[in-house]
């Protein structure tokens, strides 16, 4: 692909696609008409702070039926063995032992990706992560175990911070970027979120999970079990959606380095959670829920990301695709009473692309990802049983997460779909931006681009090649979310 970077201009590539002369707008019958990519990139139509081809829209690209959607319990997810046993019985209980034996055989055989240095690399990244556990933070506060709470404005002898919602949103985006978040979106907490999107229970163990309830209080709080609860205020609140990057190049070394790719995001979210909590506290406002802790979420992370424009839905359904770095990364959301200016959903053509691209499904070893040509409102049966782990109310592609989880445990690792996704590419070659911008404008070339990805060997690579790369800090391209090296507002 590097030859493309050095020899093909934007205008030349548009000629290859048959777009030059006709105009981008002419292809899709839309106005305004741009005759080449340079002209469009200099236009005020570009979306500030995002790639120029990302359009803000009033409704997300995945269809939503709020009447169908119900609050989902945090413990009804396919990360839990109890849920997976419903569908695959004792195979679930045997899976980890099989996977451990498979990995030991790979270590003993000194296979690529399973050598001593690879094992040491993973061990080094499993150091204790503070600031993201329920023991460090609760539903709406810190116990001071690993984090000293910041002073409140009252303790500092000054009034709480005030400003316009637009100023507050810009302030939060800047702070969260500094603390390790990549993409940030904002939402009003409406009755839709309270009645349909927020989890009914915020924790994973049904025996101890406390319900999320709404009360007319100024500040969120929690009470312990037995009969404990997680309280969210009924007053006007806002939600912050945050995406933290993953390392594309680690994900592209799946399955051998996939556990490390997954782990690579944890140090960031621990710092992000603690710093964001203290920042809001010092301003005079509250944070509800934890960034990075599976046990104290407001929701699954995907819905607010899609509604606030952080990303779009995908065929795989577990991850939300972002225009900047594709599938790798993690999504979190927190509540706050700091008034924020909501951000709109986006249309970058990615979910439409998923309808014609089956690459993640084609590479899925257990066949967990849907191969349907179109998304659906109906959730299919899972191994003959009703699906109780997915949320109703979106026209989506449905994934058999219990078999995904079971196969991953049996194999010792997987995550091939993350690494093989057509959008899991870095932005060094100019051609990637051109392809993404064309996808956002027209679907005429989606099939061609999928074949092109195969021809140029996108996707997962031989694991030992990772050691030869000259990667940025944390293996992540943090400049991907900045404009002109951060010097452009």
Coordinates of N, CA and C in Angstrom, one line a residue, residues 112-343:
X112 N 5.4 -18.5 16.7 CA 5.4 -17.1 16.6 C 4.2 -16.5 17.3
X113 N 4.5 -15.5 18.1 CA 3.4 -14.9 18.9 C 3.3 -15.5 20.3
X114 N 4.0 -16.6 20.5 CA 3.9 -17.3 21.8 C 5.3 -17.6 22.4
X115 N 6.2 -16.8 21.9 CA 7.6 -16.9 22.4 C 7.8 -16.2 23.8
X116 N 9.0 -16.4 24.3 CA 9.2 -15.8 25.7 C 9.0 -14.3 25.7
X117 N 9.5 -13.6 24.7 CA 9.3 -12.2 24.7 C 7.8 -11.8 24.6
X118 N 7.0 -12.6 23.9 CA 5.6 -12.3 23.8 C 4.9 -12.5 25.1
X119 N 5.2 -13.5 25.8 CA 4.7 -13.8 27.1 C 5.1 -12.7 28.1
X120 N 6.3 -12.3 28.0 CA 6.8 -11.3 28.9 C 6.1 -9.9 28.7
X121 N 5.9 -9.7 27.4 CA 5.2 -8.4 27.0 C 3.8 -8.4 27.6
X122 N 3.1 -9.5 27.5 CA 1.7 -9.5 28.1 C 1.8 -9.4 29.6
X123 N 2.8 -10.1 30.2 CA 2.9 -10.0 31.7 C 3.2 -8.6 32.2
X124 N 4.0 -7.9 31.4 CA 4.3 -6.5 31.8 C 3.1 -5.6 31.7
X125 N 2.1 -6.0 30.9 CA 0.9 -5.1 30.7 C -0.2 -5.5 31.6
X126 N 0.0 -6.5 32.5 CA -1.1 -6.9 33.4 C -0.8 -6.4 34.8
X127 N 0.1 -5.4 34.9 CA 0.3 -4.8 36.2 C -1.0 -4.3 36.8
X128 N -1.1 -4.2 38.1 CA -2.4 -3.8 38.7 C -2.9 -2.4 38.2
X129 N -4.1 -2.4 37.8 CA -4.7 -1.1 37.3 C -5.6 -0.5 38.4
X130 N -5.2 0.6 38.9 CA -6.0 1.3 39.9 C -7.0 2.3 39.2
X131 N -7.8 2.8 40.0 CA -8.7 3.9 39.5 C -9.9 3.5 38.7
X132 N -10.1 2.2 38.4 CA -11.2 1.8 37.6 C -12.0 0.7 38.3
X133 N -11.6 0.3 39.5 CA -12.3 -0.7 40.2 C -13.3 -0.2 41.2
X134 N -14.4 -0.9 41.4 CA -15.4 -0.5 42.4 C -14.8 -0.3 43.8
X135 N -13.7 -1.0 44.1 CA -13.0 -0.7 45.3 C -12.3 0.6 45.4
X136 N -12.0 1.2 44.3 CA -11.4 2.5 44.3 C -12.5 3.6 44.2
X137 N -13.5 3.4 43.3 CA -14.6 4.3 43.1 C -15.9 3.6 43.2
X138 N -16.9 4.3 43.7 CA -18.2 3.7 43.8 C -19.0 4.3 42.7
X139 N -20.3 4.2 42.8 CA -21.3 4.7 41.8 C -21.2 6.2 41.6
X140 N -20.9 6.9 42.7 CA -20.8 8.4 42.5 C -19.7 9.0 43.4
X141 N -18.7 8.3 43.7 CA -17.6 8.9 44.5 C -16.4 7.9 44.7
X142 N -15.4 8.4 45.4 CA -14.2 7.6 45.7 C -14.1 7.4 47.2
X143 N -13.5 6.2 47.5 CA -13.3 5.9 48.9 C -11.9 6.4 49.3
X144 N -11.1 7.0 48.4 CA -9.8 7.5 48.7 C -8.7 6.5 48.9
X145 N -9.0 5.2 48.5 CA -8.1 4.1 48.7 C -6.9 4.3 47.8
X146 N -7.1 4.6 46.5 CA -6.0 4.8 45.6 C -6.0 6.2 44.9
X147 N -7.1 6.9 45.2 CA -7.2 8.3 44.6 C -7.6 9.2 45.7
X148 N -6.9 10.3 45.9 CA -7.3 11.4 46.8 C -8.2 12.3 46.1
X149 N -9.5 12.4 46.6 CA -10.4 13.3 45.9 C -9.9 14.8 45.9
X150 N -10.2 15.4 44.8 CA -9.9 16.8 44.6 C -10.7 17.7 45.6
X151 N -10.3 18.9 45.8 CA -11.1 19.8 46.6 C -12.3 20.2 45.8
X152 N -13.4 20.5 46.4 CA -14.6 21.0 45.8 C -14.4 22.6 45.8
X153 N -15.2 23.3 44.9 CA -15.1 24.7 45.0 C -15.4 25.3 46.4
X154 N -16.3 24.7 47.1 CA -16.7 25.1 48.4 C -15.4 25.0 49.3
X155 N -14.7 23.9 49.2 CA -13.5 23.7 50.0 C -12.4 24.7 49.6
X156 N -12.4 25.1 48.3 CA -11.4 26.1 47.9 C -11.8 27.5 48.1
X157 N -13.1 27.7 48.6 CA -13.6 29.0 48.9 C -13.9 29.8 47.6
X158 N -14.3 29.2 46.6 CA -14.7 29.8 45.3 C -16.0 29.3 44.8
X159 N -16.8 30.0 44.0 CA -18.0 29.5 43.5 C -17.7 28.4 42.4
X160 N -18.7 27.5 42.2 CA -18.6 26.5 41.2 C -18.4 27.1 39.8
X161 N -17.8 26.3 38.9 CA -17.6 26.9 37.6 C -18.9 27.0 36.8
X162 N -19.1 28.1 36.1 CA -20.3 28.4 35.3 C -19.8 28.8 33.9
X163 N -20.6 28.5 32.9 CA -20.4 28.9 31.5 C -21.5 28.3 30.7
X164 N -21.4 28.6 29.4 CA -22.4 28.1 28.5 C -22.2 26.6 28.3
X165 N -23.3 25.9 27.8 CA -23.1 24.4 27.5 C -22.1 24.2 26.5
X166 N -22.0 25.1 25.5 CA -20.9 25.0 24.4 C -19.5 25.1 25.0
X167 N -19.4 26.0 25.9 CA -18.0 26.2 26.6 C -17.7 25.0 27.4
X168 N -18.8 24.4 28.1 CA -18.5 23.3 29.0 C -18.2 22.0 28.1
X169 N -18.8 21.9 27.0 CA -18.5 20.7 26.1 C -17.1 20.8 25.6
X170 N -16.7 22.0 25.2 CA -15.3 22.2 24.7 C -14.3 21.9 25.8
X171 N -14.6 22.4 27.0 CA -13.8 22.2 28.2 C -13.6 20.7 28.5
X172 N -14.7 20.0 28.5 CA -14.7 18.6 28.8 C -13.9 17.8 27.8
X173 N -14.1 18.1 26.5 CA -13.4 17.4 25.5 C -11.9 17.6 25.6
X174 N -11.5 18.8 25.9 CA -10.1 19.1 26.0 C -9.5 18.4 27.2
X175 N -10.2 18.4 28.3 CA -9.7 17.7 29.5 C -9.6 16.2 29.3
X176 N -10.7 15.6 28.8 CA -10.7 14.2 28.6 C -9.6 13.7 27.6
X177 N -9.4 14.5 26.6 CA -8.3 14.2 25.7 C -6.9 14.2 26.4
X178 N -6.8 15.2 27.3 CA -5.5 15.2 28.1 C -5.4 14.0 29.0
X179 N -6.5 13.5 29.5 CA -6.5 12.4 30.5 C -6.4 11.0 29.8
X180 N -6.5 11.0 28.4 CA -6.4 9.7 27.8 C -7.6 9.3 26.9
X181 N -8.7 10.0 26.9 CA -9.8 9.7 26.0 C -9.5 10.2 24.6
X182 N -10.1 9.5 23.6 CA -9.8 9.9 22.2 C -11.0 10.7 21.6
X183 N -12.1 10.1 21.6 CA -13.3 10.7 21.0 C -14.4 10.9 22.1
X184 N -15.0 12.0 22.0 CA -16.0 12.4 23.1 C -17.3 12.9 22.5
X185 N -18.4 12.5 23.0 CA -19.7 13.0 22.6 C -20.6 13.3 23.8
X186 N -21.6 14.1 23.6 CA -22.5 14.5 24.7 C -23.9 14.3 24.4
X187 N -24.7 14.0 25.4 CA -26.2 13.8 25.3 C -26.9 14.4 26.4
X188 N -28.1 14.9 26.1 CA -29.1 15.1 27.2 C -29.6 13.8 27.7
X189 N -29.7 13.6 29.0 CA -30.3 12.4 29.5 C -31.9 12.6 29.5
X190 N -32.5 12.0 28.6 CA -33.9 12.1 28.4 C -34.7 10.9 28.9
X191 N -36.0 10.9 28.8 CA -36.8 9.8 29.2 C -36.4 8.6 28.4
X192 N -36.0 8.8 27.1 CA -35.6 7.6 26.3 C -34.4 6.9 27.0
X193 N -33.4 7.6 27.5 CA -32.3 7.0 28.1 C -32.7 6.3 29.4
X194 N -33.5 7.0 30.2 CA -33.9 6.5 31.5 C -34.8 5.2 31.4
X195 N -35.7 5.3 30.4 CA -36.7 4.2 30.3 C -36.2 3.0 29.4
X196 N -35.3 3.3 28.5 CA -34.9 2.3 27.5 C -33.4 1.9 27.4
X197 N -32.5 2.9 27.7 CA -31.1 2.6 27.4 C -30.3 2.3 28.7
X198 N -30.6 3.0 29.8 CA -29.8 2.8 31.0 C -30.1 1.3 31.4
X199 N -29.1 0.7 32.0 CA -29.3 -0.6 32.5 C -30.2 -0.7 33.7
X200 N -30.9 -1.8 33.8 CA -31.8 -1.9 35.0 C -31.0 -2.3 36.2
X201 N -29.9 -3.0 36.0 CA -29.0 -3.4 37.1 C -27.6 -3.1 36.6
X202 N -26.8 -2.5 37.5 CA -25.5 -2.0 37.0 C -24.3 -3.0 37.2
X203 N -24.6 -4.1 37.8 CA -23.5 -5.1 38.1 C -23.8 -6.4 37.5
X204 N -22.7 -7.3 37.5 CA -22.7 -8.5 36.7 C -23.3 -9.7 37.4
X205 N -23.2 -9.8 38.7 CA -23.7 -10.9 39.4 C -25.1 -10.8 39.8
X206 N -26.0 -11.6 39.3 CA -27.5 -11.4 39.6 C -27.8 -11.5 41.1
X207 N -26.9 -12.3 41.8 CA -27.2 -12.5 43.2 C -26.9 -11.2 44.1
X208 N -26.1 -10.4 43.6 CA -25.7 -9.2 44.3 C -25.9 -7.9 43.6
X209 N -26.4 -8.0 42.3 CA -26.6 -6.8 41.5 C -27.6 -5.9 42.1
X210 N -27.3 -4.6 42.1 CA -28.2 -3.6 42.7 C -29.0 -2.9 41.5
X211 N -30.2 -2.7 41.7 CA -31.0 -2.0 40.6 C -30.6 -0.5 40.5
X212 N -30.6 0.0 39.3 CA -30.4 1.5 39.0 C -31.8 2.1 39.1
X213 N -32.0 3.0 40.1 CA -33.3 3.6 40.3 C -33.2 5.1 40.2
X214 N -34.3 5.7 40.0 CA -34.4 7.2 39.8 C -35.1 7.8 41.0
X215 N -34.4 8.9 41.5 CA -35.0 9.6 42.7 C -34.8 11.1 42.5
X216 N -35.7 11.8 43.1 CA -35.7 13.3 43.1 C -34.6 13.8 44.1
X217 N -33.4 13.6 43.8 CA -32.3 14.0 44.6 C -31.3 14.9 43.8
X218 N -30.5 15.6 44.5 CA -29.5 16.5 43.8 C -28.3 15.7 43.4
X219 N -27.9 14.7 44.2 CA -26.7 14.0 43.9 C -27.0 12.5 43.8
X220 N -26.3 11.8 42.9 CA -26.4 10.3 42.9 C -25.8 9.7 44.1
X221 N -26.3 8.6 44.5 CA -25.7 7.9 45.7 C -26.0 6.4 45.5
X222 N -25.4 5.6 46.4 CA -25.6 4.2 46.4 C -25.8 3.7 47.9
X223 N -26.5 2.6 48.0 CA -26.6 1.9 49.3 C -26.2 0.5 49.2
X224 N -25.6 -0.1 50.2 CA -25.0 -1.4 50.1 C -26.1 -2.5 50.2
X225 N -25.7 -3.7 49.8 CA -26.6 -4.9 49.9 C -26.6 -5.3 51.4
X226 N -27.6 -6.0 51.9 CA -28.8 -6.5 51.1 C -29.7 -5.4 50.8
X227 N -30.4 -5.5 49.7 CA -31.4 -4.6 49.3 C -30.9 -3.2 48.9
X228 N -29.6 -3.2 48.4 CA -29.0 -2.0 48.0 C -29.5 -1.5 46.7
X229 N -29.1 -0.2 46.3 CA -29.5 0.4 45.1 C -28.5 1.4 44.6
X230 N -28.5 1.6 43.3 CA -27.7 2.7 42.7 C -28.7 3.8 42.2
X231 N -28.6 4.9 42.8 CA -29.5 6.0 42.6 C -29.0 7.0 41.6
X232 N -29.8 7.3 40.6 CA -29.5 8.3 39.5 C -30.6 9.4 39.7
X233 N -30.2 10.7 39.7 CA -31.1 11.8 39.9 C -32.1 11.9 38.8
X234 N -33.4 12.4 39.1 CA -34.4 12.6 38.1 C -34.3 14.0 37.5
X235 N -33.4 14.9 38.1 CA -33.2 16.2 37.6 C -32.5 16.2 36.2
X236 N -32.4 17.3 35.5 CA -31.8 17.3 34.3 C -30.3 16.9 34.4
X237 N -29.9 15.9 33.7 CA -28.6 15.4 33.7 C -28.1 15.2 32.3
X238 N -26.8 15.0 32.1 CA -26.2 14.9 30.8 C -25.3 13.6 30.8
X239 N -25.0 13.1 29.7 CA -24.2 11.9 29.6 C -23.0 12.2 28.7
X240 N -21.9 11.7 29.1 CA -20.6 11.9 28.3 C -20.2 10.5 27.8
X241 N -20.1 10.4 26.5 CA -19.6 9.2 25.8 C -18.2 9.3 25.4
X242 N -17.4 8.4 25.8 CA -15.9 8.4 25.6 C -15.4 7.2 24.9
X243 N -14.6 7.3 23.9 CA -14.0 6.2 23.3 C -12.5 6.3 23.6
X244 N -11.9 5.2 24.1 CA -10.5 5.2 24.2 C -9.9 4.2 23.2
X245 N -8.8 4.7 22.6 CA -8.2 3.9 21.5 C -7.6 2.6 21.9
X246 N -7.6 1.7 21.0 CA -6.8 0.5 21.1 C -5.7 0.5 20.1
X247 N -4.7 -0.4 20.2 CA -3.6 -0.4 19.2 C -4.0 -1.2 18.0
X248 N -4.2 -0.6 16.9 CA -4.6 -1.3 15.6 C -3.6 -2.4 15.3
X249 N -2.4 -2.1 15.5 CA -1.4 -3.1 15.1 C -1.3 -4.3 16.0
X250 N -1.7 -4.2 17.2 CA -1.8 -5.3 18.1 C -3.0 -6.2 17.7
X251 N -4.2 -5.5 17.4 CA -5.3 -6.2 17.0 C -5.1 -7.0 15.7
X252 N -4.3 -6.4 14.8 CA -4.0 -7.0 13.6 C -3.0 -8.2 13.7
X253 N -2.5 -8.5 14.9 CA -1.7 -9.7 15.2 C -2.6 -10.7 16.0
X254 N -3.9 -10.6 15.8 CA -4.8 -11.6 16.4 C -4.6 -13.0 15.6
X255 N -4.8 -14.1 16.3 CA -5.2 -14.2 17.7 C -4.0 -14.2 18.7
X256 N -2.8 -14.3 18.2 CA -1.6 -14.5 19.1 C -1.5 -13.3 20.1
X257 N -1.6 -12.1 19.7 CA -1.4 -10.9 20.5 C -2.8 -10.3 20.9
X258 N -3.9 -10.9 20.7 CA -5.2 -10.3 20.9 C -5.5 -10.0 22.4
X259 N -5.0 -10.9 23.3 CA -5.2 -10.6 24.7 C -4.5 -9.4 25.1
X260 N -3.3 -9.2 24.5 CA -2.5 -8.0 24.8 C -3.2 -6.8 24.2
X261 N -3.8 -6.9 23.0 CA -4.5 -5.8 22.4 C -5.7 -5.4 23.2
X262 N -6.4 -6.4 23.8 CA -7.5 -6.1 24.7 C -7.0 -5.4 26.0
X263 N -5.9 -5.9 26.5 CA -5.4 -5.3 27.8 C -4.8 -3.9 27.6
X264 N -4.3 -3.6 26.4 CA -3.6 -2.4 26.1 C -4.4 -1.1 26.4
X265 N -5.7 -1.2 26.5 CA -6.6 -0.1 26.8 C -6.8 0.2 28.3
X266 N -6.5 -0.8 29.1 CA -6.8 -0.7 30.5 C -6.1 0.4 31.3
X267 N -4.7 0.5 31.1 CA -4.0 1.6 31.8 C -4.6 3.0 31.5
X268 N -5.0 3.2 30.3 CA -5.6 4.5 29.9 C -6.9 4.8 30.7
X269 N -7.8 3.8 30.7 CA -9.1 4.1 31.3 C -9.0 4.3 32.8
X270 N -8.0 3.6 33.5 CA -7.9 3.8 34.9 C -7.5 5.3 35.2
X271 N -6.6 5.8 34.5 CA -6.2 7.2 34.7 C -7.3 8.1 34.3
X272 N -7.9 7.8 33.1 CA -9.0 8.6 32.6 C -10.2 8.8 33.6
X273 N -10.5 7.6 34.2 CA -11.6 7.7 35.2 C -11.3 8.6 36.4
X274 N -10.1 8.4 37.0 CA -9.8 9.1 38.2 C -9.6 10.6 37.9
X275 N -9.0 10.9 36.8 CA -8.8 12.3 36.4 C -10.1 13.1 36.1
X276 N -11.0 12.4 35.3 CA -12.2 13.0 35.0 C -13.1 13.2 36.2
X277 N -13.1 12.2 37.1 CA -13.9 12.4 38.4 C -13.4 13.6 39.2
X278 N -12.1 13.7 39.3 CA -11.6 14.8 40.1 C -11.7 16.2 39.4
X279 N -11.7 16.2 38.1 CA -11.9 17.4 37.3 C -13.3 17.9 37.5
X280 N -14.3 17.0 37.4 CA -15.7 17.4 37.5 C -15.9 17.9 39.0
X281 N -15.3 17.1 39.9 CA -15.5 17.5 41.3 C -14.9 18.9 41.6
X282 N -13.8 19.2 41.1 CA -13.1 20.5 41.3 C -13.9 21.6 40.7
X283 N -14.7 21.3 39.6 CA -15.5 22.3 39.0 C -16.8 22.6 39.8
X284 N -17.2 21.6 40.6 CA -18.4 21.7 41.4 C -19.5 20.8 40.9
X285 N -19.2 19.7 40.1 CA -20.2 18.9 39.5 C -19.8 17.4 39.9
X286 N -20.7 16.5 39.5 CA -20.6 15.1 39.9 C -20.4 14.2 38.6
X287 N -19.7 13.1 38.9 CA -19.6 12.0 37.9 C -20.4 10.8 38.5
X288 N -21.2 10.2 37.6 CA -22.0 9.0 38.0 C -21.6 7.9 37.1
X289 N -21.2 6.7 37.7 CA -20.7 5.5 37.1 C -19.2 5.6 36.9
X290 N -18.6 4.5 36.5 CA -17.2 4.4 36.4 C -16.7 4.2 34.9
X291 N -15.7 4.9 34.5 CA -15.1 4.7 33.2 C -14.2 3.4 33.3
X292 N -14.6 2.3 32.7 CA -13.7 1.2 32.7 C -14.0 0.1 33.6
X293 N -15.1 0.2 34.4 CA -15.4 -0.9 35.3 C -16.7 -1.6 34.9
X294 N -16.6 -2.9 34.6 CA -17.8 -3.6 34.1 C -18.9 -3.7 35.1
X295 N -18.7 -3.4 36.4 CA -19.7 -3.6 37.4 C -20.5 -2.4 37.7
X296 N -20.1 -1.2 37.2 CA -20.8 0.0 37.6 C -21.0 0.9 36.3
X297 N -21.6 0.4 35.3 CA -21.9 1.1 34.1 C -23.3 1.7 34.1
X298 N -23.5 2.8 33.4 CA -24.8 3.3 33.1 C -25.6 2.5 32.1
X299 N -24.8 2.2 31.0 CA -25.4 1.4 29.9 C -24.2 0.7 29.2
X300 N -24.5 0.1 28.1 CA -23.5 -0.8 27.5 C -22.4 0.0 26.7
X301 N -22.5 1.3 26.6 CA -21.5 2.1 26.0 C -21.8 2.4 24.5
X302 N -22.3 1.4 23.8 CA -22.6 1.6 22.4 C -23.7 2.6 22.1
X303 N -24.9 2.5 22.7 CA -26.0 3.4 22.4 C -25.6 4.9 22.5
X304 N -25.0 5.4 23.7 CA -24.7 6.8 23.7 C -23.6 7.2 22.7
X305 N -22.7 6.3 22.4 CA -21.7 6.5 21.4 C -22.3 6.8 20.0
X306 N -23.3 6.0 19.7 CA -24.0 6.1 18.4 C -24.9 7.4 18.4
X307 N -25.6 7.6 19.5 CA -26.5 8.7 19.5 C -25.7 10.1 19.6
X308 N -24.5 10.1 20.2 CA -23.8 11.3 20.3 C -22.8 11.5 19.2
X309 N -22.7 10.6 18.2 CA -21.8 10.8 17.1 C -20.4 10.3 17.3
X310 N -20.1 9.6 18.3 CA -18.7 9.1 18.5 C -18.4 8.1 17.4
X311 N -19.4 7.3 17.0 CA -19.2 6.3 16.0 C -20.6 5.8 15.4
X312 N -20.5 4.7 14.6 CA -21.6 4.1 14.0 C -21.7 2.6 14.4
X313 N -22.9 2.0 14.2 CA -23.0 0.6 14.5 C -22.2 -0.2 13.5
X314 N -22.1 -1.5 13.7 CA -21.3 -2.4 12.9 C -22.0 -3.7 12.7
X315 N -21.6 -4.5 11.7 CA -22.1 -5.9 11.6 C -21.8 -6.7 12.8
X316 N -20.6 -6.6 13.4 CA -20.2 -7.4 14.5 C -21.0 -7.2 15.7
X317 N -21.6 -6.0 15.9 CA -22.5 -5.6 16.9 C -21.8 -5.3 18.3
X318 N -20.8 -6.0 18.6 CA -20.1 -5.7 19.9 C -19.4 -4.4 19.8
X319 N -18.7 -4.1 18.8 CA -17.9 -2.9 18.7 C -18.7 -1.8 17.8
X320 N -18.4 -0.6 18.2 CA -18.9 0.6 17.4 C -17.8 1.1 16.6
X321 N -18.0 1.3 15.3 CA -16.9 1.7 14.4 C -16.8 3.2 14.5
X322 N -15.6 3.7 14.5 CA -15.3 5.2 14.5 C -14.6 5.5 13.2
X323 N -14.8 6.7 12.6 CA -14.1 7.0 11.4 C -12.6 7.2 11.6
X324 N -12.2 7.5 12.8 CA -10.8 7.7 13.0 C -9.9 6.5 13.1
X325 N -10.4 5.4 13.8 CA -9.6 4.3 13.9 C -10.3 2.9 13.9
X326 N -11.6 3.0 13.3 CA -12.3 1.7 13.1 C -12.8 1.0 14.3
X327 N -12.5 -0.3 14.4 CA -13.0 -1.1 15.5 C -12.3 -1.0 16.8
X328 N -10.9 -1.0 16.8 CA -10.2 -1.0 18.1 C -10.6 0.1 19.0
X329 N -10.7 -0.2 20.3 CA -11.0 0.8 21.3 C -12.0 0.4 22.2
X330 N -12.3 1.2 23.2 CA -13.4 0.8 24.2 C -14.3 2.0 24.3
X331 N -15.6 1.7 24.6 CA -16.6 2.7 24.8 C -17.1 2.8 26.2
X332 N -17.2 4.0 26.8 CA -17.7 4.1 28.2 C -18.6 5.3 28.2
X333 N -19.5 5.4 29.2 CA -20.3 6.6 29.4 C -20.5 6.8 30.8
X334 N -20.6 8.1 31.2 CA -20.8 8.5 32.6 C -21.9 9.6 32.6
X335 N -22.5 9.8 33.7 CA -23.5 10.8 33.9 C -22.9 12.0 34.6
X336 N -23.4 13.2 34.4 CA -23.0 14.4 35.1 C -24.1 15.4 35.2
X337 N -24.0 16.3 36.1 CA -25.0 17.5 36.2 C -24.3 18.7 35.6
X338 N -23.2 18.7 35.0 CA -22.6 19.8 34.3 C -23.4 20.0 33.0
X339 N -24.0 21.1 32.8 CA -24.8 21.3 31.5 C -23.9 21.3 30.3
X340 N -24.2 20.4 29.3 CA -23.4 20.2 28.2 C -24.2 20.4 26.9
X341 N -23.5 20.8 25.8 CA -24.2 21.0 24.5 C -24.2 19.6 23.8
X342 N -25.3 19.0 23.5 CA -25.3 17.7 22.9 C -24.7 17.7 21.5
X343 N -24.1 16.6 21.1 CA -23.5 16.4 19.8 C -24.4 15.5 19.0

